Short mmCIF file of C-alpha atoms in Angstrom, two decimals:
data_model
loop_
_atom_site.label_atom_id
_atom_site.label_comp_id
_atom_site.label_asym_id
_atom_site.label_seq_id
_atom_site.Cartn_x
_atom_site.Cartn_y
_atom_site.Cartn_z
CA UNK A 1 -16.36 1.35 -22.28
CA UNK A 2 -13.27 -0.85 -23.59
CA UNK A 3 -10.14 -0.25 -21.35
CA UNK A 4 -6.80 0.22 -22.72
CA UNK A 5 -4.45 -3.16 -21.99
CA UNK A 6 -0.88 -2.56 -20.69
CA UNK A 7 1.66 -4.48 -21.84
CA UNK A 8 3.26 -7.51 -19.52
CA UNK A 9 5.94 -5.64 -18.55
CA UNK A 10 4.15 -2.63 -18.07
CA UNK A 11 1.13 -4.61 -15.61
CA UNK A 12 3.72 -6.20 -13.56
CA UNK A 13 5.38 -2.57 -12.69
CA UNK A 14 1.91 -1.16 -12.48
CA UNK A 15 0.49 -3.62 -10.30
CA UNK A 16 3.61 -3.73 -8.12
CA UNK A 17 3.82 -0.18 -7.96
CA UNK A 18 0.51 -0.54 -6.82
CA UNK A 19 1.47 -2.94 -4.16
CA UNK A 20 4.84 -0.90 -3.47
CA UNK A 21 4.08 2.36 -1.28
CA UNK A 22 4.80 4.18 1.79
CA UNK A 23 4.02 1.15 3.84
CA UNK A 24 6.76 -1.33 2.72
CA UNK A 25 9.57 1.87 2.93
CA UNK A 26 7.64 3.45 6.07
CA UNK A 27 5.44 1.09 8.05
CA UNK A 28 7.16 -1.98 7.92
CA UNK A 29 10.33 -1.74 8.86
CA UNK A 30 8.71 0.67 12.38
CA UNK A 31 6.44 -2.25 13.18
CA UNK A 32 9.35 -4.84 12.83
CA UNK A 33 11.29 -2.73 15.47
CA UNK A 34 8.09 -2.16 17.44
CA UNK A 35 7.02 -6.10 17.76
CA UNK A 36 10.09 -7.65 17.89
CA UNK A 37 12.01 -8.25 14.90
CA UNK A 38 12.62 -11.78 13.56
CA UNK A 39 9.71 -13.18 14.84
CA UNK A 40 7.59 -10.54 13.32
CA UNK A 41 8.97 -10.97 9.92
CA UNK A 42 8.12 -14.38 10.06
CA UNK A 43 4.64 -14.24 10.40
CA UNK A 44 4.50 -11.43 7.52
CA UNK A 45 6.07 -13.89 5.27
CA UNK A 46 3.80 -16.78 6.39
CA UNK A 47 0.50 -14.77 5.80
CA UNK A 48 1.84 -12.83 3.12
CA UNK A 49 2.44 -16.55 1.21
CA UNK A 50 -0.85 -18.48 2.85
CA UNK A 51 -3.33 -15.14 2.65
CA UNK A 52 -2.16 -12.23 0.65
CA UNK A 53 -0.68 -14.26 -2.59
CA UNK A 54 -4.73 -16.30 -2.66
CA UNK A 55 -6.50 -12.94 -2.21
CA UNK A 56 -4.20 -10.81 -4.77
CA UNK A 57 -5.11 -14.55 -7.29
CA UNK A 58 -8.59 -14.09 -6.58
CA UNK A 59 -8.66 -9.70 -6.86
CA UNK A 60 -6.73 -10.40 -10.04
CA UNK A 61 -9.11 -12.76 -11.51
CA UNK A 62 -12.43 -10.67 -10.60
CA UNK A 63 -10.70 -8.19 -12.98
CA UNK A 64 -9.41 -10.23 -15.54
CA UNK A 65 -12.85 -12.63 -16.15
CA UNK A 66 -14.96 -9.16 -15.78
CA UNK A 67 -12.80 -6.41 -18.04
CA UNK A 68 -14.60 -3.64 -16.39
CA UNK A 69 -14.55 -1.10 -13.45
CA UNK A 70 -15.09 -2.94 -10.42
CA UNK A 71 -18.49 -2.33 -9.81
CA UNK A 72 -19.03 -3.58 -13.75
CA UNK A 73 -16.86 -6.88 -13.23
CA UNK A 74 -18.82 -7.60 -10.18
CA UNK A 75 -21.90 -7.29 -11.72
CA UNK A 76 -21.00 -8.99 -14.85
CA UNK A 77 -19.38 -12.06 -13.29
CA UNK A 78 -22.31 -12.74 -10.47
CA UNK A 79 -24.94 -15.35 -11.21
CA UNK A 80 -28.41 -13.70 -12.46
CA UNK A 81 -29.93 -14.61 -8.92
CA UNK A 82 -26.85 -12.44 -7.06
CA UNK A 83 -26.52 -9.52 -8.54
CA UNK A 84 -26.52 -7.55 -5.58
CA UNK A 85 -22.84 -8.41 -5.69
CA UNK A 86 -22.25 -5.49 -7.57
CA UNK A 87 -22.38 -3.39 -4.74
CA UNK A 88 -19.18 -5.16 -3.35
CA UNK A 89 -17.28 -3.09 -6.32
CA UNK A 90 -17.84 -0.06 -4.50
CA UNK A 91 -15.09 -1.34 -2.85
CA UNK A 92 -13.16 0.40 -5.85
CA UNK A 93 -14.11 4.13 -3.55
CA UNK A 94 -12.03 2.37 -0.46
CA UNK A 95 -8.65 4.04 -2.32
CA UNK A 96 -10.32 7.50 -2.89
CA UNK A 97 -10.76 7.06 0.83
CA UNK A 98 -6.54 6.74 1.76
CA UNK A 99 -5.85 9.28 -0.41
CA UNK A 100 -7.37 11.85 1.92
CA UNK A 101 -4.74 11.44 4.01
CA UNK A 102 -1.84 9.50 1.94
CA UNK A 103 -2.02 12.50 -0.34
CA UNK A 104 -1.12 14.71 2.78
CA UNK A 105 1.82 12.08 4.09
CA UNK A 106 2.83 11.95 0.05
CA UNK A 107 3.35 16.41 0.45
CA UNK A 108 5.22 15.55 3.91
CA UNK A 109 7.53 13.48 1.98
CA UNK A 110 8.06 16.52 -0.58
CA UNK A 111 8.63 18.93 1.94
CA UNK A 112 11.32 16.63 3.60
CA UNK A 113 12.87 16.60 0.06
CA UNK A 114 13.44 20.27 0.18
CA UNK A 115 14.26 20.51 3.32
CA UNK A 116 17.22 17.97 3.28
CA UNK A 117 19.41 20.83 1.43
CA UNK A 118 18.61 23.05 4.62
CA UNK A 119 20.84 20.36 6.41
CA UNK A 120 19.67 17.85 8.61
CA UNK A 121 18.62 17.72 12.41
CA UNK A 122 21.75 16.59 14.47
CA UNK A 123 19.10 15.62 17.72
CA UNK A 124 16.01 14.17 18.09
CA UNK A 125 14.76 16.99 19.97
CA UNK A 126 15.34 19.06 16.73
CA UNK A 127 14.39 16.52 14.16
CA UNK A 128 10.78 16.04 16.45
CA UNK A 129 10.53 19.97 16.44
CA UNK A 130 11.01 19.93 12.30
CA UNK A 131 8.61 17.49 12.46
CA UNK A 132 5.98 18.80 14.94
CA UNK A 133 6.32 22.68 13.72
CA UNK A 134 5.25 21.18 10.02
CA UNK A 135 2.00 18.93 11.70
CA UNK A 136 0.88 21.35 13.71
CA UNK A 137 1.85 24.98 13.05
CA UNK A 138 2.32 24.89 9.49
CA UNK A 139 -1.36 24.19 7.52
CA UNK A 140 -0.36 26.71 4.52
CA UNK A 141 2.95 24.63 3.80
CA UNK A 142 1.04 21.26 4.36
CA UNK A 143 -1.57 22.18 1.75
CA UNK A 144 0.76 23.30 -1.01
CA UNK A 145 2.71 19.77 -1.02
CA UNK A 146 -0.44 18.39 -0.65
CA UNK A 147 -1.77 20.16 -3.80
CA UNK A 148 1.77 19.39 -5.49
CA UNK A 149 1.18 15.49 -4.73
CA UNK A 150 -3.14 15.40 -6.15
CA UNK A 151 -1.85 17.51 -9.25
CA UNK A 152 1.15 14.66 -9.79
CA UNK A 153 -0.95 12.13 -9.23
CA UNK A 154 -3.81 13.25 -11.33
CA UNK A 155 -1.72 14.53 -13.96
CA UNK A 156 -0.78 10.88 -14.49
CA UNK A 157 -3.77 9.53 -14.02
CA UNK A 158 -5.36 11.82 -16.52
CA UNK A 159 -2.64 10.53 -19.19
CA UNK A 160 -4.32 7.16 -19.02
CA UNK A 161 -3.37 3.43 -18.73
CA UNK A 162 -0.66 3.27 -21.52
CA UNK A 163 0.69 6.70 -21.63
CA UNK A 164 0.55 7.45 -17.98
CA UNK A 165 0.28 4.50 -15.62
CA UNK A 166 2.42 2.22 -17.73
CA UNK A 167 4.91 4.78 -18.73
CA UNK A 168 5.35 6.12 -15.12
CA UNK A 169 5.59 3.11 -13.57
CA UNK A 170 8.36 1.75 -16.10
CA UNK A 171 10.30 4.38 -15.12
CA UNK A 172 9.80 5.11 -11.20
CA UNK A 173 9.65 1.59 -10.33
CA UNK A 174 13.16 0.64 -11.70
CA UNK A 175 14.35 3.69 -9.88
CA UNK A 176 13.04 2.99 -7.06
CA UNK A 177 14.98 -0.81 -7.03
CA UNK A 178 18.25 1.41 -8.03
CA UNK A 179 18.21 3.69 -5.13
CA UNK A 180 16.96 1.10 -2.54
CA UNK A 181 19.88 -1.31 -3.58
CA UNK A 182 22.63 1.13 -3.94
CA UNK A 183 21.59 1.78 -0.61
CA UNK A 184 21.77 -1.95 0.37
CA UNK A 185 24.97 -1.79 -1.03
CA UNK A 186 26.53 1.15 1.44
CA UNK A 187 24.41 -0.37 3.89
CA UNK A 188 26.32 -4.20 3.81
CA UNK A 189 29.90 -2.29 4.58
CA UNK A 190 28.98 -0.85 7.73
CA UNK A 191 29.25 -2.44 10.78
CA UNK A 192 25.38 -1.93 11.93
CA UNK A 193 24.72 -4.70 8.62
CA UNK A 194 24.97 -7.20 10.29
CA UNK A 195 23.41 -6.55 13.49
CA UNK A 196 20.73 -5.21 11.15
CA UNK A 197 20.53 -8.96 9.54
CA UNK A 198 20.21 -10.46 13.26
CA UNK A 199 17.49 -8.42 14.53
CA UNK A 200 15.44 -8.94 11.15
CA UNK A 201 15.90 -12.99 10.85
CA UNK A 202 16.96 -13.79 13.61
CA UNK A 203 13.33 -15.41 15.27
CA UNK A 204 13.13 -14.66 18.84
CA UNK A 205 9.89 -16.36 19.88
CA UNK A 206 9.28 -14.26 23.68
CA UNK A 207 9.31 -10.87 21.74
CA UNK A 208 6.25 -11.97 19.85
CA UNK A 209 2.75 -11.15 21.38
CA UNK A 210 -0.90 -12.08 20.41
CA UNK A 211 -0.95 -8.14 19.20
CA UNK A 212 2.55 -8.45 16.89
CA UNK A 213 0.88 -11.57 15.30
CA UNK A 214 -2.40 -9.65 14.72
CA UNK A 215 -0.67 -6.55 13.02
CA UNK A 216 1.72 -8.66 11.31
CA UNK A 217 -1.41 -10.83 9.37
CA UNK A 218 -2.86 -7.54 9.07
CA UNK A 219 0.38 -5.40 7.34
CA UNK A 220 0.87 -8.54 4.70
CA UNK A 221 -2.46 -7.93 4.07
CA UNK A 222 -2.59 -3.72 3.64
CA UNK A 223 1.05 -4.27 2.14
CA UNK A 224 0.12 -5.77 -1.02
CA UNK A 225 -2.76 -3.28 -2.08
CA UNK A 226 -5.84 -5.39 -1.45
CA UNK A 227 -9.27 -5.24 -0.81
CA UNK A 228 -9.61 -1.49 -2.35
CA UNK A 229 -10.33 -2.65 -6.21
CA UNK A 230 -6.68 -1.09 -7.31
CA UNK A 231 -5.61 -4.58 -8.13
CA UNK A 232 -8.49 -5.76 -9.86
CA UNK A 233 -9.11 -2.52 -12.15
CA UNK A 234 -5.35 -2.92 -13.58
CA UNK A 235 -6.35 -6.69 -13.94
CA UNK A 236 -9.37 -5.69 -16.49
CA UNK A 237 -6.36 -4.28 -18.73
CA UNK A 238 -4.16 -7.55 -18.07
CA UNK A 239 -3.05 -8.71 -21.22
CA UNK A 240 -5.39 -11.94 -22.02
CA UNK A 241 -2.47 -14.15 -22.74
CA UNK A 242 -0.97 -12.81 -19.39
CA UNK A 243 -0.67 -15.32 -16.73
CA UNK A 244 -2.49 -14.17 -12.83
CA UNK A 245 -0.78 -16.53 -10.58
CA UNK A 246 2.41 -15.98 -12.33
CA UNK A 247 1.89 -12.35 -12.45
CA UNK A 248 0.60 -12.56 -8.50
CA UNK A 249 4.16 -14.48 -7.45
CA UNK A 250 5.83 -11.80 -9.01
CA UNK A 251 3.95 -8.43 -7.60
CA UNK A 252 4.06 -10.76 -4.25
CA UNK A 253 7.65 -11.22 -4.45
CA UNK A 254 8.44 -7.53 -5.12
CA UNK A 255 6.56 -6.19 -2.77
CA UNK A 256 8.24 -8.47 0.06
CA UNK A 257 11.91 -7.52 -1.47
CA UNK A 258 11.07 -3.94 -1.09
CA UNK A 259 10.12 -4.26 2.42
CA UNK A 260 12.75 -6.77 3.59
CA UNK A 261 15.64 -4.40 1.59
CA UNK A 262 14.15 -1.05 3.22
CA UNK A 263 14.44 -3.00 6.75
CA UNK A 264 17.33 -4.36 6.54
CA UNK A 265 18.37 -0.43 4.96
CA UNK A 266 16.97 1.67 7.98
CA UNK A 267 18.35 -0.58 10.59
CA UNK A 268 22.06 -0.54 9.25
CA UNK A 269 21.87 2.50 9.37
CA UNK A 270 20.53 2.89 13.04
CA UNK A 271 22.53 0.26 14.56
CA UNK A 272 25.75 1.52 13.59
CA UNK A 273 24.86 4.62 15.09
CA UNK A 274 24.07 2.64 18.21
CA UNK A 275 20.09 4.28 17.90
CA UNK A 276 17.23 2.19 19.17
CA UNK A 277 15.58 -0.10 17.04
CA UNK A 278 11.58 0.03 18.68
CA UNK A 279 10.67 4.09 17.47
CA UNK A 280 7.66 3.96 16.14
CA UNK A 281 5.81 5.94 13.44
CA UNK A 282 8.50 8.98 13.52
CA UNK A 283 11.35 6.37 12.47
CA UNK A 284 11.63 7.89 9.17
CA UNK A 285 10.51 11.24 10.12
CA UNK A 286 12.41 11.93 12.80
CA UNK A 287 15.40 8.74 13.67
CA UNK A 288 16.60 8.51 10.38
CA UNK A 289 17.17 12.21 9.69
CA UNK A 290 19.47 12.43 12.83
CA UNK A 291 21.15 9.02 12.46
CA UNK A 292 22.33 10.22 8.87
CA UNK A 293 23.27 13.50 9.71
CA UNK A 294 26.49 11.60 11.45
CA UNK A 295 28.00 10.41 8.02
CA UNK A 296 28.27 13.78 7.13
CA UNK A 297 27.71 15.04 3.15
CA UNK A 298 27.38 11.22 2.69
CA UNK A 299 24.35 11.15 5.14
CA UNK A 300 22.99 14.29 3.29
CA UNK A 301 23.10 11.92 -0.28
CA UNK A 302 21.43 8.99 1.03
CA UNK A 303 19.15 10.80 3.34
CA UNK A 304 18.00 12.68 -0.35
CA UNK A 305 17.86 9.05 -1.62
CA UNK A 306 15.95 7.31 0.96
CA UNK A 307 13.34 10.02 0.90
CA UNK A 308 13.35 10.20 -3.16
CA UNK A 309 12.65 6.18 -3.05
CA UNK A 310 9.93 6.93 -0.37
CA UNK A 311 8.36 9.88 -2.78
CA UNK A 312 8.07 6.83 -5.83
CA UNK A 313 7.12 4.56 -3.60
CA UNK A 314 4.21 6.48 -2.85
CA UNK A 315 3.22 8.13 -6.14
CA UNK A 316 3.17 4.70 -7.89
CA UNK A 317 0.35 3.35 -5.23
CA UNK A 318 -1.36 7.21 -5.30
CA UNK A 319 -2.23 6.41 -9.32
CA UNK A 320 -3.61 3.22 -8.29
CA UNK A 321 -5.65 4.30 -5.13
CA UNK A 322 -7.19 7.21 -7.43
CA UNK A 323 -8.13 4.88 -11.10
CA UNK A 324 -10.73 2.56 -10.09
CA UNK A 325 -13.01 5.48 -9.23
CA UNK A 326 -11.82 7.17 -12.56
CA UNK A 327 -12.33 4.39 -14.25
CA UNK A 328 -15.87 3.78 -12.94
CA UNK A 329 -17.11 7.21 -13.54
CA UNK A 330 -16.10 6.97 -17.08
CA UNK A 331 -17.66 3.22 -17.48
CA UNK A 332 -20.45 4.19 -15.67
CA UNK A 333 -21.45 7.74 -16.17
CA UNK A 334 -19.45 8.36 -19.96
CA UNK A 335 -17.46 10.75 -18.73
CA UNK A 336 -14.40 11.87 -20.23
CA UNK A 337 -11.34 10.93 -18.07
CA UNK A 338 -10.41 15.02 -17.46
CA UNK A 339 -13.69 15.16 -16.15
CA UNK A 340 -13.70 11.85 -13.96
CA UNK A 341 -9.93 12.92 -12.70
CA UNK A 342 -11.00 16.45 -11.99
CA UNK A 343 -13.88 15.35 -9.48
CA UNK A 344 -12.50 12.82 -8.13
CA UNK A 345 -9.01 15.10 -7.00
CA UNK A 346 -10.95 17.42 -6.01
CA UNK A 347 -13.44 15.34 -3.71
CA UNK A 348 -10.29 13.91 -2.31
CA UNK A 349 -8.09 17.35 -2.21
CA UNK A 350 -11.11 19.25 0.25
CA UNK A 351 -11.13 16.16 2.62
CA UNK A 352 -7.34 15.65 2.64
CA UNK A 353 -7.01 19.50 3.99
CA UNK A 354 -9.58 18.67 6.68
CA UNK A 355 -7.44 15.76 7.63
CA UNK A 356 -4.20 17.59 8.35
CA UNK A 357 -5.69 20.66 9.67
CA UNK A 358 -6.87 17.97 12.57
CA UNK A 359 -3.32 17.67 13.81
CA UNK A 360 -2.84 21.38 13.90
CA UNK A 361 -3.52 22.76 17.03
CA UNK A 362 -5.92 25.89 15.64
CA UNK A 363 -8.21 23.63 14.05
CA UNK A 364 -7.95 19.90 15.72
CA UNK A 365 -10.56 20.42 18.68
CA UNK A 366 -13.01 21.00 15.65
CA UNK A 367 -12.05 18.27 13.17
CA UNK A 368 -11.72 15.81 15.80
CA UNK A 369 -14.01 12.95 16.92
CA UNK A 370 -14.35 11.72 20.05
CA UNK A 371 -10.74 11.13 21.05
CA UNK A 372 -9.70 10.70 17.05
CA UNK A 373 -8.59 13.71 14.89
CA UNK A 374 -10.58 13.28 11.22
CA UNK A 375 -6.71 11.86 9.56
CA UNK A 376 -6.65 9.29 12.60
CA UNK A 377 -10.44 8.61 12.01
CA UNK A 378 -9.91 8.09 8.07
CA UNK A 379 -6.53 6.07 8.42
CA UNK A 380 -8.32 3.56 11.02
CA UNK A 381 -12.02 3.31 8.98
CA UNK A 382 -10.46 2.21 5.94
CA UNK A 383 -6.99 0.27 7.78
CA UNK A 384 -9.61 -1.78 10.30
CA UNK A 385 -12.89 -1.50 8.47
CA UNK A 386 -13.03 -1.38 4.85
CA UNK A 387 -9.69 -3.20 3.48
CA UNK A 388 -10.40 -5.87 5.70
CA UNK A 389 -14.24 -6.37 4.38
CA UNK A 390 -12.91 -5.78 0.46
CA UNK A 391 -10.54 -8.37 0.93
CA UNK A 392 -13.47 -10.81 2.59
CA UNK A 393 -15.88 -10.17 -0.14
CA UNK A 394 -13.31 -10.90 -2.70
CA UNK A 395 -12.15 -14.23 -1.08
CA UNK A 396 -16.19 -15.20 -0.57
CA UNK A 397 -17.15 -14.17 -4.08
CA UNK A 398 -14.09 -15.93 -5.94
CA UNK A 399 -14.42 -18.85 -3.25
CA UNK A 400 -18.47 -19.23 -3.39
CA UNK A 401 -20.41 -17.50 -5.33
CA UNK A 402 -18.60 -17.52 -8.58
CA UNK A 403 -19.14 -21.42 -10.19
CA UNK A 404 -15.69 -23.59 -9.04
CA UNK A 405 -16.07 -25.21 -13.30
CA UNK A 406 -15.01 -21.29 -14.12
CA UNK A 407 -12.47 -20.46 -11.95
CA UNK A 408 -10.66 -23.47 -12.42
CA UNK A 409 -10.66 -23.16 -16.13
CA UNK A 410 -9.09 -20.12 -16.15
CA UNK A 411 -6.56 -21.06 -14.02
CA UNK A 412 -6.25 -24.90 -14.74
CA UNK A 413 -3.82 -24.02 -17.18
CA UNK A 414 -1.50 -22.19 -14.61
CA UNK A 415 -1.70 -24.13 -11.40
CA UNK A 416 -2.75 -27.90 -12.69
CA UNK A 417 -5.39 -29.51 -9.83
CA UNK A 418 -2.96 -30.04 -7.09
CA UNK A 419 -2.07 -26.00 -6.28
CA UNK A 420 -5.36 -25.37 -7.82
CA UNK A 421 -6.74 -27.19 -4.50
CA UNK A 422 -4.49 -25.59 -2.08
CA UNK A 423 -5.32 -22.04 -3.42
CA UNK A 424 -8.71 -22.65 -3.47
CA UNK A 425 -8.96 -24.53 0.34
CA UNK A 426 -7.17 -20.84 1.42
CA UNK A 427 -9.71 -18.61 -0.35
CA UNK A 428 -12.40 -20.34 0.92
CA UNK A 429 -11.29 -21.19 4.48
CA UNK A 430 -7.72 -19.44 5.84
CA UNK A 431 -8.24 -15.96 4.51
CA UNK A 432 -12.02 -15.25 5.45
CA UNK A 433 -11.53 -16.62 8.53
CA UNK A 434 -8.01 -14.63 9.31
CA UNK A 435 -9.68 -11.07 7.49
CA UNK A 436 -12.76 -11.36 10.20
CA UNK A 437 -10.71 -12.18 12.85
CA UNK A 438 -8.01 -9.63 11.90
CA UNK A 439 -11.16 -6.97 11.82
CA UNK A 440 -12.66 -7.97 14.81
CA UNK A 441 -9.33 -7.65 16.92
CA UNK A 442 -8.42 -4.19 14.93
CA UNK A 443 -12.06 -2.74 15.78
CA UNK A 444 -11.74 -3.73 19.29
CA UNK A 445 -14.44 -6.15 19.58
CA UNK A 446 -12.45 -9.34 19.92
CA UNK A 447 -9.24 -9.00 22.09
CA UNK A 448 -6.61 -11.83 22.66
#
């Protein structure tokens, strides 16, 4: 079945919406206080230019040469004697996957939204008892945001590539830039900027360990939406005039603004409060609330902000982690896209509730594993195990199997032979070799 195209404007907002999400607002700037600041950064921006920029080129082009699903562009696009390749589109299930559990972090999001106007937590102790009381003695509140965020996202879904992906994108992602920059703004006339600044560019070699460098190869990775088919199923609807590298600079370069702007945001913010800059997960969560709840009804505003920008940021990746298996049932099977959203919410909507009734504590002895509650289980198959193999089959297919005479002549006219050379020594050598390692270390079976 033919795919709608978006328009220029509207693929670069999709795709970096798709890119955009909870980890450039939430993750990033925790793991940048966690391994050391500067230094960390640095590495991001090395392999985000050296291995996520070739692999989002190559994920791009799978879609754009094969105009299908991503089982279908796989499968078009392999040589008659490989056509087992096909099976590496399944990769396109990795995002129904996250949303088992981003849908549930999406509806934690919501219900700090609401809660905001209740006032916010003046101590940590509080703002970790908020926190905790929602995780593990709330389930009936956790499943109704959690409901609220799969009918959003399928809602939009549902509306299609032009009048819902496009068209919500074109409006949340401009928000999104207009809230994180007015908040930039405030941020630069406090006194915590420019300690803020230090900490994030400032590159202080002893803070960085073997681990920092491993998660930081690994975030630039994650960060950008890879590996998980969301990139290459908005690619089959790229315009065909449309350039990919040109289009993958820009995604790249948003996606890296958003994350550097949310840092440098956060830890203004912190810092003139005189808070600690290594908090982990619950920086957001639980940090932030309290450090804002000193500037008074000002705090209140941008604490409604910050949390608004993190609700976009994560609905815009949601639509993009749910399409590709939309759009494969419908190629595939001929459904009709209510059908192909319905099943595919509600496959993801039954698991999600079994992933955060594991952190409450009626039902987490039974939906654990081992040591791992199902959420922690789901978060680290897909974060360690499947994202990292997407991304290697991509760079190996685009890199080997698919005939250099092709993928040079649609991007010859782009990159000319001398970047054309460069791109193509990372495909085929830097990021396969940095996605196994990267896997190896995050599954434990190779430790430096």
């Amino acid at each position: 079945m033919k795919v709608q195209q978006f328009s220029r404007i509207g693929f670069i907002m999709a795709a970096a919406g798709s890119a955009v999400g909870l980890g450039n607002i939430w993750k990033f700037p925790y793991m940048t206080g966690m391994y050391g600041g500067g230094a960390f950064v640095l590495v991001y921006l090395i392999t985000i230019a050296f291995i996520g920029f070739s692999v989002m080129v190559a994920e791009m082009l799978i879609g754009a040469l094969g105009r299908r699903d991503t089982v279908g562009s796989f499968e078009r696009l392999a040589p008659p004697e490989k056509k087992g390749w096909k099976y590496a589109g399944f990769m396109g299930f990795n995002g129904v996957i996250i949303m088992t559990f981003y849908s549930v972090v999406i509806g934690w999001i919501f219900y700090y939204l609401f809660e905001i106007f209740s006032g916010l937590p003046a101590s940590t102790d509080e703002a970790k008892g908020i926190f905790d009381a929602l995780v593990q003695t709330k389930p009936g509140i956790q499943i109704f945001w959690h409901t609220v965020a799969v009918i959003i996202v399928g809602y939009i879904v549902y509306r299609g590539i032009k009048g819902g992906i496009e068209k919500f994108n074109l409006v949340l992602m401009p928000a999104l830039l207009l809230i994180l920059f007015g908040l930039l703004g405030y941020a630069m006339t406090l006194e915590g900027f420019a300690k803020a600044w230090h900490f994030m560019f400032a590159f202080d070699w002893s803070k960085m360990s073997s681990e920092a460098i491993v998660r930081a190869v690994g975030h630039s990775f994650f960060t950008l939406s890879l590996g998980m088919g969301a990139i290459m199923t908005y690619a089959a609807s790229l315009p065909k005039n449309a350039s990919i590298t040109k289009t993958a600079f820009i995604v790249t370069f948003m996606d890296t603004l958003i994350a550097l702007v949310a840092g440098l945001v956060i830890y203004s913010f912190l810092f003139h409060e005189g808070a600690p800059a290594a908090q982990g997960p619950g920086l957001v969560f639980i940090s932030l609330p309290v450090v804002l709840s000193n500037f008074g009804v000002a705090g209140t505003v941008m604490a409604l902000l910050f949390f608004l920008a993190l609700a976009f940021a994560g609905l815009t990746s949601a639509i993009s982690l749910v399409e590709p298996v939309v759009q494969y049932l419908i190629d595939r099977f001929g459904w009709t896209r209510g059908k192909a959203v319905a099943v595919t919410s509600a496959g993801y909507w039954l698991v999600g509730i079994g992933a955060l009734l594991s952190y409450t504590k009626a039902w987490g002895p039974i939906l654990s594993f081992g040591d791992k509650p199902l959420f922690d289980l789901l978060e680290f198959t897909t974060d360690s195990i499947l994202l990292p193999l997407g991304g290697l089959l991509i760079a190996i297919f685009v890199g080997y199997v698919l005939p250099k005479d092709r993928v040079y002549a649609a991007l010859e006219h782009e990159m000319g032979p001398t970047y054309f050379a460069i791109w193509r020594f990372s495909i085929r050598y830097i990021a396969p070799v940095a996605l196994i390692f990267m896997m190896l270390n995050l599954m434990g079976i190779l430790k430096i």
